[in-house]
Amino acid sequence: MAHRGPVSTPGRGFLRSLVTLVVAWGLLPGCGDHTSVGPRVAEEGSATVVSLSPAITTTMVDLGETDRLVGRTPWCRGIDDRPVVGTLEGVDAEILVALQPGVVLHQPPASGTDPVLVGLQERLGFRLGGGRLDGVRDLLVLLDQIEGMELAAPDRIRQRRLSLEAIGACEIPDEAPGAVLLYSVDSVGVAGEDTYLGELGRAAGLRNLAGPGGWREWSIEMLLSAEADVVIAFTTPEMESFAQERLAAIEWLKSPAIAVITNPNAFEPSTRMPEVLAELRRGLEEAGVTSAGADDGSIEGEVERGA
């Protein structure tokens, strides 16, 4: 696996934001917890896949491989008719045995791969892929695995790889607007430079005032003392008004521009990062922020949903 920067672990505020997001998805039409295990066969000669990661599920759907997916986590990501096989932390052995997948893609926690999953691999003989997903580098490794296992069309993988590489290669000048990226406004949850949100901020031409590091929680005093040019809150459409009200209620020492980004894909690192970046740029423009990362079409231009 490619070298990564410091591993970032989301704080409690980030987990609360994820719970809110999961609840929001659960309210969407057709987003149920279907656990019936019926026969589902991918195109003849191709491997069926169980995904134990919402981000990997999103990536496979984004690559046009919805029919290949036969199992998922409880969080609906466009395949709500597939049985729930497990979560990031573990797997339901009985359902996995019934499905007999050719490939299992997982995103193990910091504690490592679930021993039960390793035992099932030895018993059933499926291929095991995936890994930590902390940012662009990890996504590129995942795409290499997907291509090596022949789980998606090479041209689609190439398009997503080019867009992600463009995000990872972005650099900004010292005079770029100073920004604070919030993953939570309930508590002040801040994304540092070494997170996928940090990578998106850099690609949008922003100087991350949180500096190097991962997910952390700030006090209101720390937020005020940052004296940001722009404060960006990532949330869900259902929580947009709440986020705006919380930020408006703060007695700023220096009033920043405020941008609230309501794209659920911002809550996971997947091949839809370019889509989130496009929305971030629109939000900055609407907030009147001129950044060093003005869209030149090199990142989002080639990637269209289902292309």
C-alpha atoms as a PDB file:
ATOM      1  CA  MET A   1       0.000   0.000   0.000  1.00  0.00           C
ATOM      2  CA  ALA A   2       1.165   3.479  -0.773  1.00  0.00           C
ATOM      3  CA  HIS A   3       2.621   5.559   2.024  1.00  0.00           C
ATOM      4  CA  ARG A   4       0.127   7.702   3.905  1.00  0.00           C
ATOM      5  CA  GLY A   5       0.450  10.710   6.080  1.00  0.00           C
ATOM      6  CA  PRO A   6      -0.652  10.618   9.708  1.00  0.00           C
ATOM      7  CA  VAL A   7      -3.708   8.461  10.226  1.00  0.00           C
ATOM      8  CA  SER A   8      -6.644  10.666  11.153  1.00  0.00           C
ATOM      9  CA  THR A   9      -9.339   9.451  13.533  1.00  0.00           C
ATOM     10  CA  PRO A  10     -12.634  11.389  13.597  1.00  0.00           C
ATOM     11  CA  GLY A  11     -13.663  12.749  16.975  1.00  0.00           C
ATOM     12  CA  ARG A  12     -16.994  12.363  18.730  1.00  0.00           C
ATOM     13  CA  GLY A  13     -18.464  15.303  16.839  1.00  0.00           C
ATOM     14  CA  PHE A  14     -17.677  13.642  13.524  1.00  0.00           C
ATOM     15  CA  LEU A  15     -19.362  10.443  14.685  1.00  0.00           C
ATOM     16  CA  ARG A  16     -22.437  12.443  15.728  1.00  0.00           C
ATOM     17  CA  SER A  17     -22.490  13.990  12.266  1.00  0.00           C
ATOM     18  CA  LEU A  18     -22.319  10.533  10.715  1.00  0.00           C
ATOM     19  CA  VAL A  19     -25.211   9.350  12.881  1.00  0.00           C
ATOM     20  CA  THR A  20     -27.245  12.350  11.732  1.00  0.00           C
ATOM     21  CA  LEU A  21     -26.394  11.526   8.144  1.00  0.00           C
ATOM     22  CA  VAL A  22     -27.411   7.888   8.579  1.00  0.00           C
ATOM     23  CA  VAL A  23     -30.770   8.959  10.031  1.00  0.00           C
ATOM     24  CA  ALA A  24     -31.288  11.299   7.081  1.00  0.00           C
ATOM     25  CA  TRP A  25     -30.594   8.503   4.596  1.00  0.00           C
ATOM     26  CA  GLY A  26     -33.006   6.257   6.453  1.00  0.00           C
ATOM     27  CA  LEU A  27     -35.803   8.743   5.769  1.00  0.00           C
ATOM     28  CA  LEU A  28     -35.257   8.647   2.017  1.00  0.00           C
ATOM     29  CA  PRO A  29     -37.824   6.717  -0.066  1.00  0.00           C
ATOM     30  CA  GLY A  30     -36.750   3.151  -0.697  1.00  0.00           C
ATOM     31  CA  CYS A  31     -33.910   3.225   1.849  1.00  0.00           C
ATOM     32  CA  GLY A  32     -34.737   0.231   3.977  1.00  0.00           C
ATOM     33  CA  ASP A  33     -32.819  -2.391   5.899  1.00  0.00           C
ATOM     34  CA  HIS A  34     -33.547  -5.337   3.639  1.00  0.00           C
ATOM     35  CA  THR A  35     -31.848  -8.467   4.906  1.00  0.00           C
ATOM     36  CA  SER A  36     -33.421 -11.185   2.764  1.00  0.00           C
ATOM     37  CA  VAL A  37     -30.762 -13.199   0.992  1.00  0.00           C
ATOM     38  CA  GLY A  38     -32.013 -13.990  -2.472  1.00  0.00           C
ATOM     39  CA  PRO A  39     -30.025 -15.148  -5.479  1.00  0.00           C
ATOM     40  CA  ARG A  40     -28.297 -12.293  -7.249  1.00  0.00           C
ATOM     41  CA  VAL A  41     -25.901 -13.006 -10.066  1.00  0.00           C
ATOM     42  CA  ALA A  42     -23.638 -10.480 -11.745  1.00  0.00           C
ATOM     43  CA  GLU A  43     -22.954 -10.580 -15.458  1.00  0.00           C
ATOM     44  CA  GLU A  44     -21.890 -14.066 -16.490  1.00  0.00           C
ATOM     45  CA  GLY A  45     -18.229 -14.711 -15.784  1.00  0.00           C
ATOM     46  CA  SER A  46     -17.813 -11.750 -13.410  1.00  0.00           C
ATOM     47  CA  ALA A  47     -17.238 -11.793  -9.667  1.00  0.00           C
ATOM     48  CA  THR A  48     -19.924 -10.779  -7.192  1.00  0.00           C
ATOM     49  CA  VAL A  49     -18.862  -8.345  -4.473  1.00  0.00           C
ATOM     50  CA  VAL A  50     -19.785  -7.766  -0.844  1.00  0.00           C
ATOM     51  CA  SER A  51     -18.883  -4.284   0.378  1.00  0.00           C
ATOM     52  CA  LEU A  52     -18.334  -3.728   4.095  1.00  0.00           C
ATOM     53  CA  SER A  53     -17.712  -0.003   3.672  1.00  0.00           C
ATOM     54  CA  PRO A  54     -20.167   2.759   2.696  1.00  0.00           C
ATOM     55  CA  ALA A  55     -17.332   4.618   0.930  1.00  0.00           C
ATOM     56  CA  ILE A  56     -16.362   1.535  -1.081  1.00  0.00           C
ATOM     57  CA  THR A  57     -20.018   0.890  -1.928  1.00  0.00           C
ATOM     58  CA  THR A  58     -20.320   4.458  -3.204  1.00  0.00           C
ATOM     59  CA  THR A  59     -17.157   4.002  -5.257  1.00  0.00           C
ATOM     60  CA  MET A  60     -18.406   0.763  -6.837  1.00  0.00           C
ATOM     61  CA  VAL A  61     -21.769   2.368  -7.665  1.00  0.00           C
ATOM     62  CA  ASP A  62     -19.942   5.397  -9.066  1.00  0.00           C
ATOM     63  CA  LEU A  63     -17.913   3.055 -11.280  1.00  0.00           C
ATOM     64  CA  GLY A  64     -21.144   1.635 -12.712  1.00  0.00           C
ATOM     65  CA  GLU A  65     -20.931  -1.719 -10.903  1.00  0.00           C
ATOM     66  CA  THR A  66     -24.211  -1.687  -8.972  1.00  0.00           C
ATOM     67  CA  ASP A  67     -25.304  -5.090 -10.301  1.00  0.00           C
ATOM     68  CA  ARG A  68     -22.078  -6.694  -9.129  1.00  0.00           C
ATOM     69  CA  LEU A  69     -22.773  -5.784  -5.477  1.00  0.00           C
ATOM     70  CA  VAL A  70     -24.609  -8.513  -3.556  1.00  0.00           C
ATOM     71  CA  GLY A  71     -24.144  -7.336   0.040  1.00  0.00           C
ATOM     72  CA  ARG A  72     -23.707  -4.077   1.923  1.00  0.00           C
ATOM     73  CA  THR A  73     -23.546  -2.269   5.266  1.00  0.00           C
ATOM     74  CA  PRO A  74     -26.720  -0.955   6.966  1.00  0.00           C
ATOM     75  CA  TRP A  75     -26.281   2.480   5.385  1.00  0.00           C
ATOM     76  CA  CYS A  76     -28.201   2.861   2.142  1.00  0.00           C
ATOM     77  CA  ARG A  77     -25.963   3.936  -0.738  1.00  0.00           C
ATOM     78  CA  GLY A  78     -28.129   3.160  -3.746  1.00  0.00           C
ATOM     79  CA  ILE A  79     -28.344  -0.621  -3.262  1.00  0.00           C
ATOM     80  CA  ASP A  80     -30.980  -0.801  -0.534  1.00  0.00           C
ATOM     81  CA  ASP A  81     -32.413  -4.052  -1.920  1.00  0.00           C
ATOM     82  CA  ARG A  82     -29.232  -5.996  -1.076  1.00  0.00           C
ATOM     83  CA  PRO A  83     -28.836  -7.825   2.235  1.00  0.00           C
ATOM     84  CA  VAL A  84     -26.889  -6.247   5.075  1.00  0.00           C
ATOM     85  CA  VAL A  85     -23.766  -8.364   5.589  1.00  0.00           C
ATOM     86  CA  GLY A  86     -21.902  -6.347   8.209  1.00  0.00           C
ATOM     87  CA  THR A  87     -20.347  -3.039   9.158  1.00  0.00           C
ATOM     88  CA  LEU A  88     -16.915  -1.456   9.251  1.00  0.00           C
ATOM     89  CA  GLU A  89     -16.274  -3.369  12.475  1.00  0.00           C
ATOM     90  CA  GLY A  90     -17.465  -6.866  11.616  1.00  0.00           C
ATOM     91  CA  VAL A  91     -19.345  -9.278   9.386  1.00  0.00           C
ATOM     92  CA  ASP A  92     -22.445 -11.475   9.688  1.00  0.00           C
ATOM     93  CA  ALA A  93     -20.915 -14.869   8.942  1.00  0.00           C
ATOM     94  CA  GLU A  94     -24.225 -16.619   8.243  1.00  0.00           C
ATOM     95  CA  ILE A  95     -25.283 -14.151   5.558  1.00  0.00           C
ATOM     96  CA  LEU A  96     -21.825 -14.067   3.975  1.00  0.00           C
ATOM     97  CA  VAL A  97     -21.780 -17.862   3.720  1.00  0.00           C
ATOM     98  CA  ALA A  98     -25.220 -17.788   2.077  1.00  0.00           C
ATOM     99  CA  LEU A  99     -24.124 -15.180  -0.478  1.00  0.00           C
ATOM    100  CA  GLN A 100     -20.876 -16.927  -1.482  1.00  0.00           C
ATOM    101  CA  PRO A 101     -19.301 -13.745  -2.946  1.00  0.00           C
ATOM    102  CA  GLY A 102     -16.253 -13.829  -5.169  1.00  0.00           C
ATOM    103  CA  VAL A 103     -14.802 -10.691  -3.549  1.00  0.00           C
ATOM    104  CA  VAL A 104     -15.196  -8.922  -0.205  1.00  0.00           C
ATOM    105  CA  LEU A 105     -14.073  -5.290  -0.044  1.00  0.00           C
ATOM    106  CA  HIS A 106     -13.636  -3.882   3.448  1.00  0.00           C
ATOM    107  CA  GLN A 107     -12.406  -0.798   5.273  1.00  0.00           C
ATOM    108  CA  PRO A 108     -10.895  -2.135   8.494  1.00  0.00           C
ATOM    109  CA  PRO A 109     -10.807  -0.043  11.671  1.00  0.00           C
ATOM    110  CA  ALA A 110      -7.549   0.950  13.326  1.00  0.00           C
ATOM    111  CA  SER A 111      -7.602  -2.331  15.254  1.00  0.00           C
ATOM    112  CA  GLY A 112      -7.157  -4.262  12.004  1.00  0.00           C
ATOM    113  CA  THR A 113      -9.084  -6.777   9.909  1.00  0.00           C
ATOM    114  CA  ASP A 114     -11.824  -8.716  11.692  1.00  0.00           C
ATOM    115  CA  PRO A 115     -10.432 -12.219  12.475  1.00  0.00           C
ATOM    116  CA  VAL A 116     -13.844 -13.692  11.667  1.00  0.00           C
ATOM    117  CA  LEU A 117     -13.577 -12.244   8.154  1.00  0.00           C
ATOM    118  CA  VAL A 118     -10.100 -13.733   7.721  1.00  0.00           C
ATOM    119  CA  GLY A 119     -11.416 -17.115   8.828  1.00  0.00           C
ATOM    120  CA  LEU A 120     -14.322 -16.890   6.383  1.00  0.00           C
ATOM    121  CA  GLN A 121     -11.911 -16.034   3.577  1.00  0.00           C
ATOM    122  CA  GLU A 122      -9.924 -19.193   4.298  1.00  0.00           C
ATOM    123  CA  ARG A 123     -13.136 -21.223   4.402  1.00  0.00           C
ATOM    124  CA  LEU A 124     -14.955 -19.763   1.396  1.00  0.00           C
ATOM    125  CA  GLY A 125     -12.012 -18.754  -0.798  1.00  0.00           C
ATOM    126  CA  PHE A 126     -13.191 -15.254  -1.731  1.00  0.00           C
ATOM    127  CA  ARG A 127     -10.663 -12.533  -2.555  1.00  0.00           C
ATOM    128  CA  LEU A 128     -10.264  -9.853   0.106  1.00  0.00           C
ATOM    129  CA  GLY A 129      -9.545  -6.251  -0.847  1.00  0.00           C
ATOM    130  CA  GLY A 130      -9.831  -2.720   0.442  1.00  0.00           C
ATOM    131  CA  GLY A 131      -8.016  -1.042   3.325  1.00  0.00           C
ATOM    132  CA  ARG A 132      -7.919   2.196   5.288  1.00  0.00           C
ATOM    133  CA  LEU A 133      -9.513   5.136   3.469  1.00  0.00           C
ATOM    134  CA  ASP A 134      -8.092   8.344   4.882  1.00  0.00           C
ATOM    135  CA  GLY A 135      -7.759  10.323   1.660  1.00  0.00           C
ATOM    136  CA  VAL A 136      -6.769  10.457  -1.990  1.00  0.00           C
ATOM    137  CA  ARG A 137      -3.752   8.149  -1.731  1.00  0.00           C
ATOM    138  CA  ASP A 138      -5.831   5.383  -0.210  1.00  0.00           C
ATOM    139  CA  LEU A 139      -8.537   5.813  -2.846  1.00  0.00           C
ATOM    140  CA  LEU A 140      -5.949   5.455  -5.595  1.00  0.00           C
ATOM    141  CA  VAL A 141      -4.752   2.216  -3.988  1.00  0.00           C
ATOM    142  CA  LEU A 142      -8.376   1.017  -3.857  1.00  0.00           C
ATOM    143  CA  LEU A 143      -8.845   1.808  -7.554  1.00  0.00           C
ATOM    144  CA  ASP A 144      -5.685  -0.164  -8.337  1.00  0.00           C
ATOM    145  CA  GLN A 145      -7.130  -3.135  -6.453  1.00  0.00           C
ATOM    146  CA  ILE A 146     -10.484  -2.857  -8.215  1.00  0.00           C
ATOM    147  CA  GLU A 147      -8.720  -2.743 -11.573  1.00  0.00           C
ATOM    148  CA  GLY A 148      -6.449  -5.654 -10.673  1.00  0.00           C
ATOM    149  CA  MET A 149      -9.464  -7.767  -9.690  1.00  0.00           C
ATOM    150  CA  GLU A 150     -11.255  -6.718 -12.902  1.00  0.00           C
ATOM    151  CA  LEU A 151     -14.254  -5.410 -10.966  1.00  0.00           C
ATOM    152  CA  ALA A 152     -14.901  -2.329 -13.134  1.00  0.00           C
ATOM    153  CA  ALA A 153     -14.247  -1.017 -16.634  1.00  0.00           C
ATOM    154  CA  PRO A 154     -10.672   0.314 -17.026  1.00  0.00           C
ATOM    155  CA  ASP A 155     -11.819   3.528 -18.739  1.00  0.00           C
ATOM    156  CA  ARG A 156     -14.094   4.437 -15.822  1.00  0.00           C
ATOM    157  CA  ILE A 157     -11.320   3.704 -13.357  1.00  0.00           C
ATOM    158  CA  ARG A 158      -8.949   5.876 -15.400  1.00  0.00           C
ATOM    159  CA  GLN A 159     -11.340   8.832 -15.345  1.00  0.00           C
ATOM    160  CA  ARG A 160     -11.788   8.646 -11.577  1.00  0.00           C
ATOM    161  CA  ARG A 161      -8.070   8.167 -11.036  1.00  0.00           C
ATOM    162  CA  LEU A 162      -7.221  11.282 -13.054  1.00  0.00           C
ATOM    163  CA  SER A 163      -9.701  13.400 -11.103  1.00  0.00           C
ATOM    164  CA  LEU A 164      -8.442  12.145  -7.742  1.00  0.00           C
ATOM    165  CA  GLU A 165      -4.809  12.640  -8.741  1.00  0.00           C
ATOM    166  CA  ALA A 166      -5.627  16.237  -9.670  1.00  0.00           C
ATOM    167  CA  ILE A 167      -7.082  16.801  -6.188  1.00  0.00           C
ATOM    168  CA  GLY A 168      -4.033  15.279  -4.527  1.00  0.00           C
ATOM    169  CA  ALA A 169      -1.603  17.354  -6.589  1.00  0.00           C
ATOM    170  CA  CYS A 170      -3.106  20.756  -5.775  1.00  0.00           C
ATOM    171  CA  GLU A 171      -0.906  23.323  -4.035  1.00  0.00           C
ATOM    172  CA  ILE A 172      -1.864  26.783  -2.833  1.00  0.00           C
ATOM    173  CA  PRO A 173       0.047  30.039  -2.362  1.00  0.00           C
ATOM    174  CA  ASP A 174       0.681  31.492   1.088  1.00  0.00           C
ATOM    175  CA  GLU A 175      -1.737  34.353   0.399  1.00  0.00           C
ATOM    176  CA  ALA A 176      -4.686  31.993  -0.141  1.00  0.00           C
ATOM    177  CA  PRO A 177      -7.783  32.674   2.001  1.00  0.00           C
ATOM    178  CA  GLY A 178      -7.526  31.208   5.500  1.00  0.00           C
ATOM    179  CA  ALA A 179     -10.278  28.672   6.156  1.00  0.00           C
ATOM    180  CA  VAL A 180     -11.672  26.535   8.945  1.00  0.00           C
ATOM    181  CA  LEU A 181     -13.370  23.343   7.728  1.00  0.00           C
ATOM    182  CA  LEU A 182     -16.060  22.087  10.099  1.00  0.00           C
ATOM    183  CA  TYR A 183     -17.360  18.527  10.050  1.00  0.00           C
ATOM    184  CA  SER A 184     -19.632  19.355  13.003  1.00  0.00           C
ATOM    185  CA  VAL A 185     -21.232  22.505  14.402  1.00  0.00           C
ATOM    186  CA  ASP A 186     -22.956  20.791  17.326  1.00  0.00           C
ATOM    187  CA  SER A 187     -19.519  20.636  18.835  1.00  0.00           C
ATOM    188  CA  VAL A 188     -16.799  22.489  16.949  1.00  0.00           C
ATOM    189  CA  GLY A 189     -15.369  19.630  14.890  1.00  0.00           C
ATOM    190  CA  VAL A 190     -12.474  20.722  12.683  1.00  0.00           C
ATOM    191  CA  ALA A 191     -10.789  18.892   9.780  1.00  0.00           C
ATOM    192  CA  GLY A 192      -7.019  19.288   9.629  1.00  0.00           C
ATOM    193  CA  GLU A 193      -4.816  19.223   6.545  1.00  0.00           C
ATOM    194  CA  ASP A 194      -4.288  15.446   6.686  1.00  0.00           C
ATOM    195  CA  THR A 195      -7.933  14.514   6.121  1.00  0.00           C
ATOM    196  CA  TYR A 196      -9.890  14.078   2.917  1.00  0.00           C
ATOM    197  CA  LEU A 197     -11.818  17.266   3.720  1.00  0.00           C
ATOM    198  CA  GLY A 198      -8.465  18.959   4.171  1.00  0.00           C
ATOM    199  CA  GLU A 199      -7.472  17.738   0.719  1.00  0.00           C
ATOM    200  CA  LEU A 200     -10.681  19.161  -0.738  1.00  0.00           C
ATOM    201  CA  GLY A 201     -10.044  22.498   0.958  1.00  0.00           C
ATOM    202  CA  ARG A 202      -6.551  22.632  -0.516  1.00  0.00           C
ATOM    203  CA  ALA A 203      -7.899  21.736  -3.972  1.00  0.00           C
ATOM    204  CA  ALA A 204     -10.395  24.597  -3.616  1.00  0.00           C
ATOM    205  CA  GLY A 205      -7.495  26.991  -3.011  1.00  0.00           C
ATOM    206  CA  LEU A 206      -7.885  27.430   0.733  1.00  0.00           C
ATOM    207  CA  ARG A 207      -5.228  27.650   3.449  1.00  0.00           C
ATOM    208  CA  ASN A 208      -6.297  25.343   6.274  1.00  0.00           C
ATOM    209  CA  LEU A 209      -5.950  27.250   9.545  1.00  0.00           C
ATOM    210  CA  ALA A 210      -6.129  24.012  11.541  1.00  0.00           C
ATOM    211  CA  GLY A 211      -2.731  23.096  10.127  1.00  0.00           C
ATOM    212  CA  PRO A 212      -1.306  19.567   9.828  1.00  0.00           C
ATOM    213  CA  GLY A 213      -3.150  16.731  11.509  1.00  0.00           C
ATOM    214  CA  GLY A 214      -6.469  14.968  11.413  1.00  0.00           C
ATOM    215  CA  TRP A 215      -9.884  15.357  12.996  1.00  0.00           C
ATOM    216  CA  ARG A 216     -10.046  17.375  16.181  1.00  0.00           C
ATOM    217  CA  GLU A 217     -12.481  19.326  18.354  1.00  0.00           C
ATOM    218  CA  TRP A 218     -12.007  23.006  19.109  1.00  0.00           C
ATOM    219  CA  SER A 219     -13.500  25.304  21.678  1.00  0.00           C
ATOM    220  CA  ILE A 220     -15.418  28.351  20.515  1.00  0.00           C
ATOM    221  CA  GLU A 221     -12.456  30.419  21.712  1.00  0.00           C
ATOM    222  CA  MET A 222     -10.102  28.527  19.396  1.00  0.00           C
ATOM    223  CA  LEU A 223     -12.491  29.045  16.489  1.00  0.00           C
ATOM    224  CA  LEU A 224     -12.664  32.781  17.187  1.00  0.00           C
ATOM    225  CA  SER A 225      -8.911  33.146  17.578  1.00  0.00           C
ATOM    226  CA  ALA A 226      -8.316  31.551  14.165  1.00  0.00           C
ATOM    227  CA  GLU A 227      -9.750  34.729  12.559  1.00  0.00           C
ATOM    228  CA  ALA A 228     -10.670  32.827   9.414  1.00  0.00           C
ATOM    229  CA  ASP A 229     -11.475  34.499   6.124  1.00  0.00           C
ATOM    230  CA  VAL A 230     -14.053  31.777   5.528  1.00  0.00           C
ATOM    231  CA  VAL A 231     -15.697  29.103   7.679  1.00  0.00           C
ATOM    232  CA  ILE A 232     -17.069  26.084   5.829  1.00  0.00           C
ATOM    233  CA  ALA A 233     -19.535  23.686   7.447  1.00  0.00           C
ATOM    234  CA  PHE A 234     -20.155  20.279   5.866  1.00  0.00           C
ATOM    235  CA  THR A 235     -23.568  18.906   6.795  1.00  0.00           C
ATOM    236  CA  THR A 236     -26.740  17.310   5.413  1.00  0.00           C
ATOM    237  CA  PRO A 237     -29.656  19.140   3.763  1.00  0.00           C
ATOM    238  CA  GLU A 238     -31.781  18.375   6.845  1.00  0.00           C
ATOM    239  CA  MET A 239     -29.232  20.076   9.111  1.00  0.00           C
ATOM    240  CA  GLU A 240     -28.483  23.080   6.893  1.00  0.00           C
ATOM    241  CA  SER A 241     -30.672  25.543   8.816  1.00  0.00           C
ATOM    242  CA  PHE A 242     -29.281  24.359  12.142  1.00  0.00           C
ATOM    243  CA  ALA A 243     -25.698  24.836  10.916  1.00  0.00           C
ATOM    244  CA  GLN A 244     -26.447  28.318   9.613  1.00  0.00           C
ATOM    245  CA  GLU A 245     -28.148  29.324  12.870  1.00  0.00           C
ATOM    246  CA  ARG A 246     -25.275  28.023  15.006  1.00  0.00           C
ATOM    247  CA  LEU A 247     -22.681  29.897  12.978  1.00  0.00           C
ATOM    248  CA  ALA A 248     -24.783  33.075  12.871  1.00  0.00           C
ATOM    249  CA  ALA A 249     -25.117  33.030  16.670  1.00  0.00           C
ATOM    250  CA  ILE A 250     -21.346  33.203  17.228  1.00  0.00           C
ATOM    251  CA  GLU A 251     -20.004  36.621  18.229  1.00  0.00           C
ATOM    252  CA  TRP A 252     -17.104  36.730  15.809  1.00  0.00           C
ATOM    253  CA  LEU A 253     -14.082  38.931  16.488  1.00  0.00           C
ATOM    254  CA  LYS A 254     -13.650  39.118  12.725  1.00  0.00           C
ATOM    255  CA  SER A 255     -16.723  38.173  10.715  1.00  0.00           C
ATOM    256  CA  PRO A 256     -15.799  35.445   8.209  1.00  0.00           C
ATOM    257  CA  ALA A 257     -17.581  34.473   5.043  1.00  0.00           C
ATOM    258  CA  ILE A 258     -19.784  31.435   5.728  1.00  0.00           C
ATOM    259  CA  ALA A 259     -20.354  28.525   3.351  1.00  0.00           C
ATOM    260  CA  VAL A 260     -22.566  25.554   4.255  1.00  0.00           C
ATOM    261  CA  ILE A 261     -22.032  22.508   2.028  1.00  0.00           C
ATOM    262  CA  THR A 262     -24.920  20.024   2.098  1.00  0.00           C
ATOM    263  CA  ASN A 263     -23.558  17.105   0.109  1.00  0.00           C
ATOM    264  CA  PRO A 264     -23.824  13.724   1.907  1.00  0.00           C
ATOM    265  CA  ASN A 265     -20.835  12.483  -0.090  1.00  0.00           C
ATOM    266  CA  ALA A 266     -18.673  14.839   1.993  1.00  0.00           C
ATOM    267  CA  PHE A 267     -19.000  12.384   4.879  1.00  0.00           C
ATOM    268  CA  GLU A 268     -16.906   9.663   3.256  1.00  0.00           C
ATOM    269  CA  PRO A 269     -13.798   9.494   1.058  1.00  0.00           C
ATOM    270  CA  SER A 270     -14.929   8.023  -2.249  1.00  0.00           C
ATOM    271  CA  THR A 271     -14.609   8.643  -5.973  1.00  0.00           C
ATOM    272  CA  ARG A 272     -17.290  11.316  -5.543  1.00  0.00           C
ATOM    273  CA  MET A 273     -14.760  13.651  -3.927  1.00  0.00           C
ATOM    274  CA  PRO A 274     -14.623  15.677  -7.196  1.00  0.00           C
ATOM    275  CA  GLU A 275     -18.401  16.168  -6.940  1.00  0.00           C
ATOM    276  CA  VAL A 276     -18.017  17.498  -3.397  1.00  0.00           C
ATOM    277  CA  LEU A 277     -15.183  19.757  -4.572  1.00  0.00           C
ATOM    278  CA  ALA A 278     -17.422  21.229  -7.268  1.00  0.00           C
ATOM    279  CA  GLU A 279     -20.092  22.018  -4.671  1.00  0.00           C
ATOM    280  CA  LEU A 280     -17.465  23.487  -2.343  1.00  0.00           C
ATOM    281  CA  ARG A 281     -16.275  25.817  -5.100  1.00  0.00           C
ATOM    282  CA  ARG A 282     -19.851  26.908  -5.814  1.00  0.00           C
ATOM    283  CA  GLY A 283     -20.384  27.565  -2.113  1.00  0.00           C
ATOM    284  CA  LEU A 284     -17.243  29.694  -1.942  1.00  0.00           C
ATOM    285  CA  GLU A 285     -18.335  31.674  -4.977  1.00  0.00           C
ATOM    286  CA  GLU A 286     -21.781  32.294  -3.474  1.00  0.00           C
ATOM    287  CA  ALA A 287     -20.096  33.415  -0.238  1.00  0.00           C
ATOM    288  CA  GLY A 288     -18.003  35.914  -2.192  1.00  0.00           C
ATOM    289  CA  VAL A 289     -14.689  34.133  -1.578  1.00  0.00           C
ATOM    290  CA  THR A 290     -12.092  34.285  -4.335  1.00  0.00           C
ATOM    291  CA  SER A 291      -9.739  31.350  -3.857  1.00  0.00           C
ATOM    292  CA  ALA A 292      -6.558  30.231  -5.572  1.00  0.00           C
ATOM    293  CA  GLY A 293      -8.259  27.047  -6.740  1.00  0.00           C
ATOM    294  CA  ALA A 294     -10.657  28.459  -9.313  1.00  0.00           C
ATOM    295  CA  ASP A 295     -12.154  25.673 -11.385  1.00  0.00           C
ATOM    296  CA  ASP A 296     -10.227  25.078 -14.592  1.00  0.00           C
ATOM    297  CA  GLY A 297     -12.195  21.950 -15.443  1.00  0.00           C
ATOM    298  CA  SER A 298      -9.237  19.651 -14.846  1.00  0.00           C
ATOM    299  CA  ILE A 299     -10.747  17.894 -11.845  1.00  0.00           C
ATOM    300  CA  GLU A 300     -14.496  17.580 -12.286  1.00  0.00           C
ATOM    301  CA  GLY A 301     -14.705  17.971 -16.036  1.00  0.00           C
ATOM    302  CA  GLU A 302     -14.177  14.364 -17.042  1.00  0.00           C
ATOM    303  CA  VAL A 303     -16.300  12.819 -14.331  1.00  0.00           C
ATOM    304  CA  GLU A 304     -20.033  12.610 -14.816  1.00  0.00           C
ATOM    305  CA  ARG A 305     -22.279  10.357 -12.787  1.00  0.00           C
ATOM    306  CA  GLY A 306     -22.392   6.968 -14.472  1.00  0.00           C
ATOM    307  CA  ALA A 307     -19.898   7.947 -17.177  1.00  0.00           C
END
